[in-house]
Each structure stands twice: as structure tokens, then as C-alpha cells.
Coordinates of C-alpha atoms in Angstrom, one line a residue:
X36 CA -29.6 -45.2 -85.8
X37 CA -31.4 -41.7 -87.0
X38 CA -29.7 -40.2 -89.5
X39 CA -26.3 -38.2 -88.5
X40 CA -26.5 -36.2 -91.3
X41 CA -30.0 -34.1 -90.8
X42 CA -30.0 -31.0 -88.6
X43 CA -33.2 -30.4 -88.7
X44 CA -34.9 -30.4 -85.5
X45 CA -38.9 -31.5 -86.8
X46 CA -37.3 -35.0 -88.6
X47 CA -39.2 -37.1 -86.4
X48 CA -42.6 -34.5 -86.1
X49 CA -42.3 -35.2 -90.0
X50 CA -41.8 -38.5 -89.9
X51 CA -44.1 -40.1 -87.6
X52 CA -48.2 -39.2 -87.7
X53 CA -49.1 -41.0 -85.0
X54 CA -46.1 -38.5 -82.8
X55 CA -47.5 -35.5 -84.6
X56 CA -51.1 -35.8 -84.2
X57 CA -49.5 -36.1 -80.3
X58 CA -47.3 -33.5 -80.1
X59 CA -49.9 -30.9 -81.8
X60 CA -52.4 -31.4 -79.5
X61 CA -50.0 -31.9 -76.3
X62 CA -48.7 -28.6 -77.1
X63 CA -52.0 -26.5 -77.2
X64 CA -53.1 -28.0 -74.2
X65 CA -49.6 -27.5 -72.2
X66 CA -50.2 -23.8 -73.1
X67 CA -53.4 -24.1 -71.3
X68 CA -51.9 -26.0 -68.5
X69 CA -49.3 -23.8 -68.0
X70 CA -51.7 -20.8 -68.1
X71 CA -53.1 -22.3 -65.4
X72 CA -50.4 -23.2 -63.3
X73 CA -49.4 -19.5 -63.1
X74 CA -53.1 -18.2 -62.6
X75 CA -53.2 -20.7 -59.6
X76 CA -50.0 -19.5 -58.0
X77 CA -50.9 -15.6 -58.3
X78 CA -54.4 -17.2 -56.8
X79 CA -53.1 -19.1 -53.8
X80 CA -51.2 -15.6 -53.3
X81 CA -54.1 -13.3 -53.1
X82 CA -56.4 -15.8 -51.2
X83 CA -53.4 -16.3 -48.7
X84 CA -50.6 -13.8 -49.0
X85 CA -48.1 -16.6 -47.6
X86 CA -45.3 -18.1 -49.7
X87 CA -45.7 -21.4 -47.5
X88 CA -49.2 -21.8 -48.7
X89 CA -48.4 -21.1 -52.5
X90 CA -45.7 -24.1 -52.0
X91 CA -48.4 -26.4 -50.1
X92 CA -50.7 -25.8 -53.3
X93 CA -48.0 -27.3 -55.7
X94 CA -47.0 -29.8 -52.9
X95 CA -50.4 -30.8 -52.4
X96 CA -51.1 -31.9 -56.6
X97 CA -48.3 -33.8 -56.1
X98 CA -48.5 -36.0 -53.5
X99 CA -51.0 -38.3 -55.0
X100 CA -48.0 -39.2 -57.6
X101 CA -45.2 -39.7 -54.7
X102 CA -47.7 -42.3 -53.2
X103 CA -49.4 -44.0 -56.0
X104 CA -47.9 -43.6 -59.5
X105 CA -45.4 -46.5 -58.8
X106 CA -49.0 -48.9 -58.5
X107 CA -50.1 -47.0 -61.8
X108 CA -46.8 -47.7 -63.4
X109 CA -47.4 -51.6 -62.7
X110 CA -50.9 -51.1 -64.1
X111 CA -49.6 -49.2 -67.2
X112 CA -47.8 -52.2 -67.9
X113 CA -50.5 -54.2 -68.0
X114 CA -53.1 -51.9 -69.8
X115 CA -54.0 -50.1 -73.0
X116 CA -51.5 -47.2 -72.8
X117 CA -53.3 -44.8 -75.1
X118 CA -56.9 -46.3 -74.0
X119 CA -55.4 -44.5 -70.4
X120 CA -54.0 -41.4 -71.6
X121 CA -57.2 -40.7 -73.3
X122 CA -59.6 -41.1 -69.8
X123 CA -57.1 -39.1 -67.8
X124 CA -56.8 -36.2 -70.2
X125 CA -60.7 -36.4 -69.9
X126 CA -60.8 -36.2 -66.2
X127 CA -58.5 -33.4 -66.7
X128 CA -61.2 -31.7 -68.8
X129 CA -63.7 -32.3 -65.8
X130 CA -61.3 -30.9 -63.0
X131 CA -60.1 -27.7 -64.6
X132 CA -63.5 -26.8 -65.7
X133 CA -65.0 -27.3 -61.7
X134 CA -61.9 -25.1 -61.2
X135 CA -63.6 -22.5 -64.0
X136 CA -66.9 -22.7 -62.4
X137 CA -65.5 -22.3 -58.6
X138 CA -63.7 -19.2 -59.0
X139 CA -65.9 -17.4 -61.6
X140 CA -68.8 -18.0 -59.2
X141 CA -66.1 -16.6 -56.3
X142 CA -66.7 -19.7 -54.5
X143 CA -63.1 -20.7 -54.3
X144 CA -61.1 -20.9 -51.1
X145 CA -57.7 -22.3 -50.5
X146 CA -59.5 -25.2 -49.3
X147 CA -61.2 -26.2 -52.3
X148 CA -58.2 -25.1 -54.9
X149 CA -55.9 -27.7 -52.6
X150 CA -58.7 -30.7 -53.0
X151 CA -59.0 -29.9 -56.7
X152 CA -55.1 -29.8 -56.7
X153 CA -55.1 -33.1 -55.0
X154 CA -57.5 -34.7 -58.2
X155 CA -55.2 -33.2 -60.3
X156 CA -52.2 -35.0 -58.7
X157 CA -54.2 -38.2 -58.7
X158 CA -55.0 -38.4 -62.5
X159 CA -52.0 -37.5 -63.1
X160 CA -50.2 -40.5 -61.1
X161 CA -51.5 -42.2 -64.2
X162 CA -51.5 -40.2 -66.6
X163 CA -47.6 -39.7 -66.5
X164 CA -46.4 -43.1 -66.9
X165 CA -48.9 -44.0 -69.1
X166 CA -48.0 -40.8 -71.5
X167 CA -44.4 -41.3 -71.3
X168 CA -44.1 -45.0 -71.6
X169 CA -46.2 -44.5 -75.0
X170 CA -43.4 -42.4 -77.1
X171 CA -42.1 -45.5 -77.9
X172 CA -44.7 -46.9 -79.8
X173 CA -45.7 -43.3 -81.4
X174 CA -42.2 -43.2 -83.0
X175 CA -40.2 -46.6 -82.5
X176 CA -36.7 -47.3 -80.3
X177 CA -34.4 -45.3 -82.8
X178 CA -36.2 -41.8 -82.7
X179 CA -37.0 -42.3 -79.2
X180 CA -34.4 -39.5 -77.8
X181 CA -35.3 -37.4 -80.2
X182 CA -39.1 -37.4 -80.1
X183 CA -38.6 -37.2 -76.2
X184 CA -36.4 -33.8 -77.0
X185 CA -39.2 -32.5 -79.7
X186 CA -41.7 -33.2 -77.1
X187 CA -39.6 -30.8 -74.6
X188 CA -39.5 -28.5 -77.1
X189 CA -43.2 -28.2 -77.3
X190 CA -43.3 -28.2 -73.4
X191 CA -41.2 -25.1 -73.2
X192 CA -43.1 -23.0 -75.9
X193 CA -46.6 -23.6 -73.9
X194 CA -44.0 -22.3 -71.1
X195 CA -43.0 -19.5 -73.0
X196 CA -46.6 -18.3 -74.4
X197 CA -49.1 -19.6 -71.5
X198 CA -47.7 -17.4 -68.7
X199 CA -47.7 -14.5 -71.2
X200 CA -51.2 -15.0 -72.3
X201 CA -52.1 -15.5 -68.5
X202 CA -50.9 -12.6 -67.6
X203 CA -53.2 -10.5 -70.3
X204 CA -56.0 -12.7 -69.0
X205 CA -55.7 -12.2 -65.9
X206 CA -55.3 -8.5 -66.3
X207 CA -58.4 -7.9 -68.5
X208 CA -60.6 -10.7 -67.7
X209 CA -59.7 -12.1 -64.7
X210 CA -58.3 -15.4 -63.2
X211 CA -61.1 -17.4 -64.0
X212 CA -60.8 -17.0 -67.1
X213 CA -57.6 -18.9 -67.3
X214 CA -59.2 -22.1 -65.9
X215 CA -61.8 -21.8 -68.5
X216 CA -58.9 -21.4 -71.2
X217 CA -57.5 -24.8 -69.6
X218 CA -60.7 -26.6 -69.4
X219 CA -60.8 -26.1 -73.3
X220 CA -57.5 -26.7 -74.3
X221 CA -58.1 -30.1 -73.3
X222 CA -60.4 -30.6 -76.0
X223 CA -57.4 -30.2 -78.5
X224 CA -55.1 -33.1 -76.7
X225 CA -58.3 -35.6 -77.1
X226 CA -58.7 -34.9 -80.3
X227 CA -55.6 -35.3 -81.4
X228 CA -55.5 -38.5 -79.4
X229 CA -58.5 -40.1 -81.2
X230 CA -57.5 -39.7 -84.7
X231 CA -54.0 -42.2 -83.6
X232 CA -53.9 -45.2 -85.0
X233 CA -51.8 -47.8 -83.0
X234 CA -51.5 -51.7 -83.6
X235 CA -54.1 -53.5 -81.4
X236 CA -52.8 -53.7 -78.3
X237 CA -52.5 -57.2 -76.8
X238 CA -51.9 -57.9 -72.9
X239 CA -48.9 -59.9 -71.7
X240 CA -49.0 -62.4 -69.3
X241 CA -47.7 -61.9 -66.1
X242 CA -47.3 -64.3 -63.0
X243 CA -46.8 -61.5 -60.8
X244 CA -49.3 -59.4 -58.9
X245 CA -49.2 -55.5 -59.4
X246 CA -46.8 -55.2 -56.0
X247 CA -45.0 -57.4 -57.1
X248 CA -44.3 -55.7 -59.9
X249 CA -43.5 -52.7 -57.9
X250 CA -41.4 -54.5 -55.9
X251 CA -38.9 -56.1 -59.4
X252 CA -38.7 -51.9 -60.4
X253 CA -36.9 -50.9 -57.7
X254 CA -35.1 -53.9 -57.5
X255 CA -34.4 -53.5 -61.0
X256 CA -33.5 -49.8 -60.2
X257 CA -31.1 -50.9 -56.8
X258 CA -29.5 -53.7 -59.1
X259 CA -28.7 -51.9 -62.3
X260 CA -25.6 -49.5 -61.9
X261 CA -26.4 -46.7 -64.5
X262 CA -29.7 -46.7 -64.1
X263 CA -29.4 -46.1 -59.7
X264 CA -26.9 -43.4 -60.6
X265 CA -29.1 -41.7 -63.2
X266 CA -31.9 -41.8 -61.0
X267 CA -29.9 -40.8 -58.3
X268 CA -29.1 -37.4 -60.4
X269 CA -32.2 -36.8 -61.7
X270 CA -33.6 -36.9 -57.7
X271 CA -31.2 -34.5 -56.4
X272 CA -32.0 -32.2 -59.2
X273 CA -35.4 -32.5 -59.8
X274 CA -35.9 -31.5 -55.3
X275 CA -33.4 -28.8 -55.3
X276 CA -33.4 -27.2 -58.7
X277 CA -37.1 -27.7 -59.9
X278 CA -39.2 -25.9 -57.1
X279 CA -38.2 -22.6 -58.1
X280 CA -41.0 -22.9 -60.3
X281 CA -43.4 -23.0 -57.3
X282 CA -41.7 -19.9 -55.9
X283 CA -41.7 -17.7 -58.7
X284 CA -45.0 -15.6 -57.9
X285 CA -43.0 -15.1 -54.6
X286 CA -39.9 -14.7 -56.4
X287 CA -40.9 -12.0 -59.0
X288 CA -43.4 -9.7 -56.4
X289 CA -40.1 -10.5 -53.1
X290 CA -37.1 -10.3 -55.3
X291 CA -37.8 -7.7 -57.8
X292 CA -41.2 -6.3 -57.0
X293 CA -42.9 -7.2 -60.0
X294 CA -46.8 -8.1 -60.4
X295 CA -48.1 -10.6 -62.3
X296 CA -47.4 -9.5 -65.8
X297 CA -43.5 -9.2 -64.6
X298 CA -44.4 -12.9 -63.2
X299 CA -45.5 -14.2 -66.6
X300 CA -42.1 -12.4 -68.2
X301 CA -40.1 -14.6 -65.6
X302 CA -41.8 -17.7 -66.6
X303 CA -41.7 -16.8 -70.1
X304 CA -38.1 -16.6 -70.7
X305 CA -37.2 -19.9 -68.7
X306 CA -39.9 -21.0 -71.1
X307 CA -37.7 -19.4 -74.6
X308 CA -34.5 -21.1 -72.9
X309 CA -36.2 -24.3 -72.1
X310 CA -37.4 -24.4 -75.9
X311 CA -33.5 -23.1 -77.3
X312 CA -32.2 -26.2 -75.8
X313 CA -34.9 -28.9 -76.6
X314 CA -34.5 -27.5 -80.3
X315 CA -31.1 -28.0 -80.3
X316 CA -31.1 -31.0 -78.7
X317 CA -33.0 -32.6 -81.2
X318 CA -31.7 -30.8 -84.0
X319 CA -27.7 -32.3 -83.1
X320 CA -29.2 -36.1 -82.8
X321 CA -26.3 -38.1 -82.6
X322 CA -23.4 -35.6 -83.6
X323 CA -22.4 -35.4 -79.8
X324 CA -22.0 -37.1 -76.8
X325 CA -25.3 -36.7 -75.1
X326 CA -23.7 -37.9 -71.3
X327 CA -20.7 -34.8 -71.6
X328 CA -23.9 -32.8 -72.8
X329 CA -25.7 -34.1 -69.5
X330 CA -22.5 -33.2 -67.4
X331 CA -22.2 -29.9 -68.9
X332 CA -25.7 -28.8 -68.2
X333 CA -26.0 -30.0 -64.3
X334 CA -23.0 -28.0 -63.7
X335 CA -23.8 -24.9 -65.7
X336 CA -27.4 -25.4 -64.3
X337 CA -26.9 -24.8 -60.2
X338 CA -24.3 -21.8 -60.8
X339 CA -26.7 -20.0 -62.7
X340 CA -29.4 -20.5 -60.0
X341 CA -26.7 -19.7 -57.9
X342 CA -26.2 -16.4 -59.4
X343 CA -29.9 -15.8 -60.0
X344 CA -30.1 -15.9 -56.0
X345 CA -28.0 -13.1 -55.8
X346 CA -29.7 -10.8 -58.3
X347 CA -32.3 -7.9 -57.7
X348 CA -32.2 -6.7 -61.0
X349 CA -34.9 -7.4 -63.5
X350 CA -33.5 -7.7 -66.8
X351 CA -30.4 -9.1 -65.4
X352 CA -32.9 -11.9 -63.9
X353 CA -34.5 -12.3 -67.5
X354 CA -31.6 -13.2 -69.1
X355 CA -30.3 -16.0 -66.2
X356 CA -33.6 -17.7 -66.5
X357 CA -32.9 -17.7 -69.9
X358 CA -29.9 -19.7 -69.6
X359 CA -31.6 -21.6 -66.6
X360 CA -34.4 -22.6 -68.4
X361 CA -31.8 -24.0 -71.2
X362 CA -29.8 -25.9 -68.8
X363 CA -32.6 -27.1 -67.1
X364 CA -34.2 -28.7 -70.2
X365 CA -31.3 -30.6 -71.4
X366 CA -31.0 -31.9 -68.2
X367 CA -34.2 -33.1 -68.1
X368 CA -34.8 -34.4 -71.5
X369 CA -30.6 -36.3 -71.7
X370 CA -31.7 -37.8 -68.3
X371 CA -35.5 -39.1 -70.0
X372 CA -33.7 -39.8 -72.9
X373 CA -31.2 -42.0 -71.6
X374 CA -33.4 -44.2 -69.1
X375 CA -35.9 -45.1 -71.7
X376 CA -33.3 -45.9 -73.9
X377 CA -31.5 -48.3 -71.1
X378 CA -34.8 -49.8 -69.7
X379 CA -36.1 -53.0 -71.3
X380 CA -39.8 -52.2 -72.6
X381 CA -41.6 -54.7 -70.1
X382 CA -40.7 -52.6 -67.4
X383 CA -40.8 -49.0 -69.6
X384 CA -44.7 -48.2 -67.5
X385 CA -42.7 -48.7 -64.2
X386 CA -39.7 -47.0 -64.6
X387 CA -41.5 -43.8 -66.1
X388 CA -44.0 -44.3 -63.1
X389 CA -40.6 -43.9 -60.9
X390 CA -38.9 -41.3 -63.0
X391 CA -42.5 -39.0 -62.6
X392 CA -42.4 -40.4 -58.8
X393 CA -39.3 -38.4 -58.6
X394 CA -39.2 -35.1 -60.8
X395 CA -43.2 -34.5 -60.1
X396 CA -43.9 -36.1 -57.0
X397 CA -40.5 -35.9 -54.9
X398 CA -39.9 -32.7 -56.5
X399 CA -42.8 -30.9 -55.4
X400 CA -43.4 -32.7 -52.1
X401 CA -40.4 -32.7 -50.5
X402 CA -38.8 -30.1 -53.0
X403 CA -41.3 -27.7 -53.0
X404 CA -42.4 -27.9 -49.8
X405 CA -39.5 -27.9 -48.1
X406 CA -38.1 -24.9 -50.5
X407 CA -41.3 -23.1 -48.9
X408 CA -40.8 -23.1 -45.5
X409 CA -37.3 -21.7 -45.8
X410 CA -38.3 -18.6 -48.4
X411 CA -41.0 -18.2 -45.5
X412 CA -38.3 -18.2 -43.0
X413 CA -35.0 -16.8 -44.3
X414 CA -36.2 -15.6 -47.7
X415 CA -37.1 -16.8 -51.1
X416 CA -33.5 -16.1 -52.5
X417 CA -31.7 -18.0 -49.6
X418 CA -34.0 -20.8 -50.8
X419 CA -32.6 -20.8 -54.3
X420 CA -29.5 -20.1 -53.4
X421 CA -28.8 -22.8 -51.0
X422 CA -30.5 -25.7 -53.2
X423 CA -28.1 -24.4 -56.0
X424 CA -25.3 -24.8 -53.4
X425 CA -26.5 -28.6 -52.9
X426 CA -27.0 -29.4 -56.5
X427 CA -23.4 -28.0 -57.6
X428 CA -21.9 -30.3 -54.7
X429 CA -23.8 -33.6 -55.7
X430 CA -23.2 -32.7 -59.6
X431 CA -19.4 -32.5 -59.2
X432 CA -19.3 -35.5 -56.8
X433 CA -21.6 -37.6 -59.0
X434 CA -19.7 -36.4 -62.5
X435 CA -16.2 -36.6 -61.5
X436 CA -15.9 -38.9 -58.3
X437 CA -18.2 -41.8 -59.8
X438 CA -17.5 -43.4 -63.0
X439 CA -21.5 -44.3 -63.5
X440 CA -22.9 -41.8 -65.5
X441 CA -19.6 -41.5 -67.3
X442 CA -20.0 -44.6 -68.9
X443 CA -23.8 -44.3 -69.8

């Protein structure tokens, strides 16, 4: 077990190379990613003005994972996992520079940004599994929840300063320019993913074919009590809490009249929350119990969403995402946390191909999607509101009516 007695929240970044050489370069380019994501959802708005079109545009990158990152999980399995990560962060590199070169040249149309968005959800499909199913062998079984926390950590500081340096882009250079930013910030993640070092890789032997293999995850999944009811949680979170996201350009210029500086701001402080909690996460380690941790955060998490629904108040909504983005985290990285430490390693490319099925795929296909056509219909705050409501109802069924997770 990791040391009880360290707070420190960078243990593992110090300890492992191979993890920081990762995490360094994962980080830079998130901030470009994330600059990117916002600059595409202020885009979708001015080429369409339609909240249902700014969901389809996030529902569209992700229904390549819904339908083929369970295959790509199977294949994961059987490949070089870093050999992978590397070729899709470089067809990343190729997508978000045609991106650059579309909209500088004012070329773009919703058309082409949801084909390119498409690509994007189809490296990804691979490139999920593939990343997540390598911690383990960047930092070994016992610093596996904690690396997966750290990891968070840098995830929500690209959240915090690529929405915020988006915002100045756009504003002085213009939208294109955030692609371009994007493009080569994926230089920094390949670099840093050439100078690890990992033992050779050698391939197992398998009998089975690569549905097959599909086929013994979810059985594995249906058959295996704690990991069905984790799953089952992280579903019904990741569909009604994670797509207001996706709604927040709508969100900040509906709810509280704000343009797309006041859009970064928004995005920005989920991002500080998210990165409080991923810090302190990794910096308890074992002191406490990481399920009553889980349980505290999905119930804390929907009634702030819930309240957030209800606001019109800017700074009142800064702070809430604050605490949303905190709750939100921990939910996220317990849940990750706990299924790769429950899930035996020859089936660690699968299950990660299901758990990104669900909080990327599920949760913008059906999640966002959905989440769209009501804030087109009744509003974007009904739309929050009532997938807090749902959440709230499953979390207290799931925590205190079943005695699965309680025992994880």
C-alpha cells in the first residue's frame, strides 16, 4: 500500500518518470483541448444560433465511441498500449490542424465542423481505452488511484486555464486561432510520449476472437456485483449530470446573459473546483474511506446542480460551479479509481473501453443530446434542473437501498 503517512499530493508525479513525462505533456495538451472545446461551442452558436445544434456537435464526436470503443477495447488488449496512444494523439494533431485551416480560411460550416467532430470521436474510441488502461504500467497497481486522481488534477487545471485563454483568443485573434493553439499542443503530449520507456511489450495469447472478447466484458460486467452497480452509477451520472458541459455556451449567454469571456469564467471555476478535489483526493491517499467519499459526492453533486438550475445570478453561479466542479471530480476519479482497481488486468483495455463507452459516449449521445432538445424546448435551466432531480433519486436509491457499492 502507498504510504499513509504523506500528504503530499505530487508523491506519485515524483515518483514515477515514466507517469510524469505523461502527465506533463497530457496536461499542456488538455489545455489546448479544452481551449478548443469551448471555441467550438461559441462556433456551432454563431454558425447556428440553436442550442439543439450546439448539443448535436458534442453528440456527434461522440457517437463513434458509443459504437466502436467496446471493439477497440478488445483490440487494446491485444496491442501495444503506448505504440496506440502515440498514433492517435497524432491523428489528433492532423484533425485539429484541418480544423485551424477550415475556419481561418472561413470555410467552415456546421457541416464540416460535425464530420471533423465525428474523426475526433473515432480516434478517440481508441484512444480512451488505450490511455486509460496504460496508468497501470506508468506507475504500478499500488499508486494506481492516486496517479488516476493526479491525472484529474491536471485535467481540471487545463479546465481551469484553457477556457480562460480561449476566451482572450477568441476576443483578440479570433476562433481560429484556438484550433491552431490545439493543433500545437499536441506536439507537447507526443513528445512527452516518446521519451517513455516501458518494458517490451509482449502479446498474450488469446483463443478468442475480438467479439468475443466483447462479448466475456459485459458478461464479466452482468456477472460481477460491484462492478454492475458501479457502472450502473457512473451511467446515470455521467447522462444526467455531465452534459451541462455541452450547454454552457447556452447556459452563460440564456441564463445570465454573459458572452464568451463570462462563458470561459463559467468553465473556469468548474475547472478550479474540479482541480481542489483531484488535489485533495490524491493528497488524503488512504486516510479515508474512498466509497463514503464516493457517496458523499453523488449526493452533494445533483443538489448543487439542482440549485444552480434555479440561479440567475452570476457570481452566485461562480461559486456553485465551483463546488460542482469539486463534486463532480471526485465522483469521477473514486468511480475510475475503484474499477481499475477491481478489474483483473487482462480485461483492464475492455472495461476502460466500457467505462469511456459510458461517461464519453452515452454521456454525450444520449446525455447531451437528449439534454438539448429539452433546453430547446422548455429551457436550458429546466434541463439541468430536471437531470439533477434524476440523479439525486438514483444516488439515494443506489447508496442507501443497495448494499453494492457499500461494500466496494
Amino acid at each position: 500500500m502507498p504510504s499513509a503517512t504523506s500528504i503530499n499530493p505530487f508523491r506519485v508525479f515524483l515518483r514515477h518518470r515514466n507517469f510524469r513525462l505523461f502527465l506533463i505533456g497530457q496536461t499542456l495538451s488538455l489545455i489546448g483541448t479544452w481551449m478548443q472545446s469551448m471555441a467550438l461551442g461559441w462556433l456551432a452558436l454563431e454558425l447556428t444560433n440553436s442550442a439543439f445544434l450546439v448539443g448535436l456537435v458534442v453528440t456527434t464526436s461522440s457517437v463513434p465511441i458509443l459504437i466502436f470503443t467496446m471493439p477497440a477495447g478488445a483490440m487494446v488488449d491485444r496491442s501495444d498500449k503506448l505504440r496506440l496512444v502515440r498514433i492517435a494523439q497524432s491523428a489528433f494533431l492532423v484533425n485539429a490542424t484541418l480544423l485551424w485551416w477550415l475556419t481561418y480560411t472561413q470555410r467552415i460550416t456546421i457541416g464540416s465542423l460535425l464530420a471533423l467532430a465525428f474523426v475526433s470521436g473515432l480516434i478517440a474510441s481508441v484512444e480512451i481505452p488505450a490511455r486509460q488502461s496504460m496508468f497501470i504500467d506508468l506507475v504500478g497497481r499500488e499508486d494506481l488511484p492516486d496517479a488516476i486522481a493526479l491525472n484529474a488534477s491536471g485535467f481540471n487545471l487545463a479546465r481551469v486555464v484553457g477556457p480562460g485563454l480561449a476566451a482572450a483568443v477568441i476576443a483578440n485573434l479570433g476562433i481560429a486561432w484556438c484550433f491552431f493553439l490545439n493543433a500545437a499542443s499536441f506536439v507537447t503530449v507526443l513528445i512527452g510520449l516518446f521519451m517513455i520507456h516501458l518494458p517490451k511489450w509482449v502479446a498474450r495469447e488469446t483463443a478468442h476472437s475480438p467479439w468475443e472478447g466483447v462479448l466475456e466484458a459485459f458478461r464479466y460486467m452482468r456477472d460481477t456485483p460491484k462492478v454492475r452497480a458501479l457502472m450502473t452509477m457512473v451511467t446515470v451520472y455521467s447522462i444526467s449530470g455531465v452534459p451541462v458541459l455541452a450547454l454552457m455556451p447556452v447556459v452563460a449567454r440564456e441564463m445570465f446573459g454573459l458572452g464568451a469571456a463570462g462563458y470561459g469564467l463559467l468553465m473556469s471555476c468548474m475547472g478550479v473546483g474540479g482541480l481542489t478535489g483531484a488535489l485533495a483526493l490524491a493528497g488524503v491517499g488512504y486516510r479515508f474511506s474512498r466509497i463514503k467519499l464516493l457517496m458523499v459526492a453523488s449526493m452533494a453533486w445533483p443538489a448543487l446542480l439542482l440549485a444552480f438550475s434555479f440561479t440567475r445570478t452570476p457570481w452566485v453561479a461562480y461559486v456553485l460551479l465551483l463546488a460542482i466542479g469539486c463534486t463532480m471530480i471526485l465522483n469521477g476519479a473514486i468511480s475510475n479509481g475503484l474499477l481499475q482497481t477491481i478489474v483483473p488486468d487482462a480485461l483492464r483495455g475492455r472495461m476502460m473501453a466500457a467505462y469511456g463507452l459510458v461517461v464519453v459516449g452515452l454521456a454525450q449521445v444520449v446525455g447531451a443530446f437528449v439534454a438539448g432538445i429539452v433546453a430547446h424546448l422548455l429551457g436550458v435551466a429546466v434541463s439541468i434542473g430536471g437531470a439533477a432531480v434524476m440523479m439525486l433519486m438514483f444516488g439515494v436509491w443506489a447508496f442507501f437501498r443497495r448494499p453494492e457499492l457499500r461494500t466496494l
